[in-house]
Amino acid sequence: MATQHPTDQTSTTETNDATVDTAPITNTLERRNSLEKGLAHRPEKEELVERNILAGGPAAPALQEKQRELEKHMRADSLEKQLSNRPKPEDLIKEGILNGLSHKEGGRG
């Protein structure tokens, strides 16, 4: 005669000889099914690259971080070079490009 106790934390079945615990099996099956379902609906690598979730390109994943770091430093160097070649506000005022009042007042003109 088998009886189930719905108030127990784990799912058990009592028989005349022993108690059989089915909770771990059920949880394992549920986890496996959930994992399989999640993997079946997982986006493809190409979609993740298009959405900028994964980095694309021919570089190996181990090198991609170094590549990003190098690109960042190259952009910083380029920006620094461009800013150093930028005309001074006084020169722009003399050429009539910048309003002298806005520069003296601390505004951006």
GROMACS .gro file of C-alpha atoms in nm:
model
  109
    1MET     CA    1   0.000   0.000   0.000
    2ALA     CA    2   0.158   0.323  -0.116
    3THR     CA    3   0.078   0.662   0.033
    4GLN     CA    4   0.216   1.002  -0.043
    5HIS     CA    5   0.263   1.285   0.202
    6PRO     CA    6   0.210   1.618   0.020
    7THR     CA    7   0.321   1.819   0.324
    8ASP     CA    8   0.675   1.672   0.319
    9GLN     CA    9   0.954   1.888   0.171
   10THR     CA   10   1.074   1.599  -0.046
   11SER     CA   11   0.858   1.372  -0.251
   12THR     CA   12   0.850   1.026  -0.092
   13THR     CA   13   0.656   0.708  -0.147
   14GLU     CA   14   0.607   0.464   0.139
   15THR     CA   15   0.582   0.092   0.073
   16ASN     CA   16   0.553  -0.196   0.313
   17ASP     CA   17   0.930  -0.246   0.318
   18ALA     CA   18   1.096   0.092   0.256
   19THR     CA   19   1.053   0.456   0.175
   20VAL     CA   20   1.156   0.560  -0.176
   21ASP     CA   21   1.264   0.920  -0.229
   22THR     CA   22   1.187   1.038  -0.584
   23ALA     CA   23   1.265   1.409  -0.537
   24PRO     CA   24   1.626   1.409  -0.662
   25ILE     CA   25   1.529   1.219  -0.976
   26THR     CA   26   1.245   1.457  -1.049
   27ASN     CA   27   1.462   1.762  -0.985
   28THR     CA   28   1.738   1.621  -1.206
   29LEU     CA   29   1.493   1.555  -1.488
   30GLU     CA   30   1.338   1.899  -1.452
   31ARG     CA   31   1.681   2.063  -1.459
   32ARG     CA   32   1.785   1.859  -1.762
   33ASN     CA   33   1.463   1.944  -1.946
   34SER     CA   34   1.501   2.311  -1.856
   35LEU     CA   35   1.862   2.313  -1.976
   36GLU     CA   36   1.775   2.139  -2.302
   37LYS     CA   37   1.488   2.381  -2.360
   38GLY     CA   38   1.713   2.680  -2.292
   39LEU     CA   39   1.986   2.549  -2.522
   40ALA     CA   40   1.736   2.480  -2.798
   41HIS     CA   41   1.626   2.845  -2.795
   42ARG     CA   42   1.975   2.988  -2.756
   43PRO     CA   43   2.071   3.250  -3.018
   44GLU     CA   44   2.335   3.164  -3.276
   45LYS     CA   45   2.686   3.307  -3.247
   46GLU     CA   46   2.631   3.532  -3.550
   47GLU     CA   47   2.325   3.690  -3.387
   48LEU     CA   48   2.520   3.755  -3.066
   49VAL     CA   49   2.799   3.919  -3.267
   50GLU     CA   50   2.544   4.138  -3.451
   51ARG     CA   51   2.394   4.245  -3.117
   52ASN     CA   52   2.746   4.328  -2.983
   53ILE     CA   53   2.717   4.067  -2.708
   54LEU     CA   54   3.009   3.866  -2.844
   55ALA     CA   55   3.311   4.015  -3.014
   56GLY     CA   56   3.347   3.915  -3.375
   57GLY     CA   57   3.655   3.898  -3.585
   58PRO     CA   58   3.928   3.655  -3.674
   59ALA     CA   59   4.123   3.690  -3.348
   60ALA     CA   60   4.114   3.407  -3.098
   61PRO     CA   61   3.899   3.478  -2.790
   62ALA     CA   62   4.212   3.492  -2.573
   63LEU     CA   63   4.353   3.770  -2.795
   64GLN     CA   64   4.033   3.971  -2.837
   65GLU     CA   65   4.075   4.154  -2.504
   66LYS     CA   66   4.430   4.257  -2.594
   67GLN     CA   67   4.306   4.366  -2.936
   68ARG     CA   68   4.034   4.585  -2.779
   69GLU     CA   69   4.290   4.733  -2.539
   70LEU     CA   70   4.529   4.812  -2.824
   71GLU     CA   71   4.250   4.974  -3.028
   72LYS     CA   72   4.152   5.186  -2.727
   73HIS     CA   73   4.510   5.309  -2.682
   74MET     CA   74   4.537   5.383  -3.054
   75ARG     CA   75   4.218   5.594  -3.040
   76ALA     CA   76   4.348   5.777  -2.732
   77ASP     CA   77   4.679   5.850  -2.905
   78SER     CA   78   4.499   5.975  -3.216
   79LEU     CA   79   4.271   6.200  -3.012
   80GLU     CA   80   4.564   6.338  -2.814
   81LYS     CA   81   4.749   6.416  -3.138
   82GLN     CA   82   4.444   6.589  -3.288
   83LEU     CA   83   4.390   6.795  -2.972
   84SER     CA   84   4.754   6.904  -2.965
   85ASN     CA   85   4.720   7.029  -3.325
   86ARG     CA   86   4.400   7.217  -3.249
   87PRO     CA   87   4.418   7.596  -3.291
   88LYS     CA   88   4.431   7.805  -2.975
   89PRO     CA   89   4.122   8.015  -2.887
   90GLU     CA   90   4.323   8.337  -2.941
   91ASP     CA   91   4.395   8.235  -3.301
   92LEU     CA   92   4.028   8.158  -3.363
   93ILE     CA   93   3.928   8.500  -3.224
   94LYS     CA   94   4.179   8.673  -3.455
   95GLU     CA   95   4.034   8.485  -3.754
   96GLY     CA   96   3.679   8.577  -3.654
   97ILE     CA   97   3.573   8.215  -3.600
   98LEU     CA   98   3.530   8.245  -3.223
   99ASN     CA   99   3.351   8.529  -3.046
  100GLY     CA  100   3.591   8.698  -2.806
  101LEU     CA  101   3.322   8.765  -2.544
  102SER     CA  102   3.215   8.404  -2.509
  103HIS     CA  103   3.575   8.296  -2.459
  104LYS     CA  104   3.644   8.563  -2.193
  105GLU     CA  105   3.324   8.476  -2.005
  106GLY     CA  106   3.417   8.110  -1.992
  107GLY     CA  107   3.138   8.005  -2.226
  108ARG     CA  108   3.170   7.779  -2.524
  109GLY     CA  109   3.134   7.969  -2.844
   0.00000   0.00000   0.00000
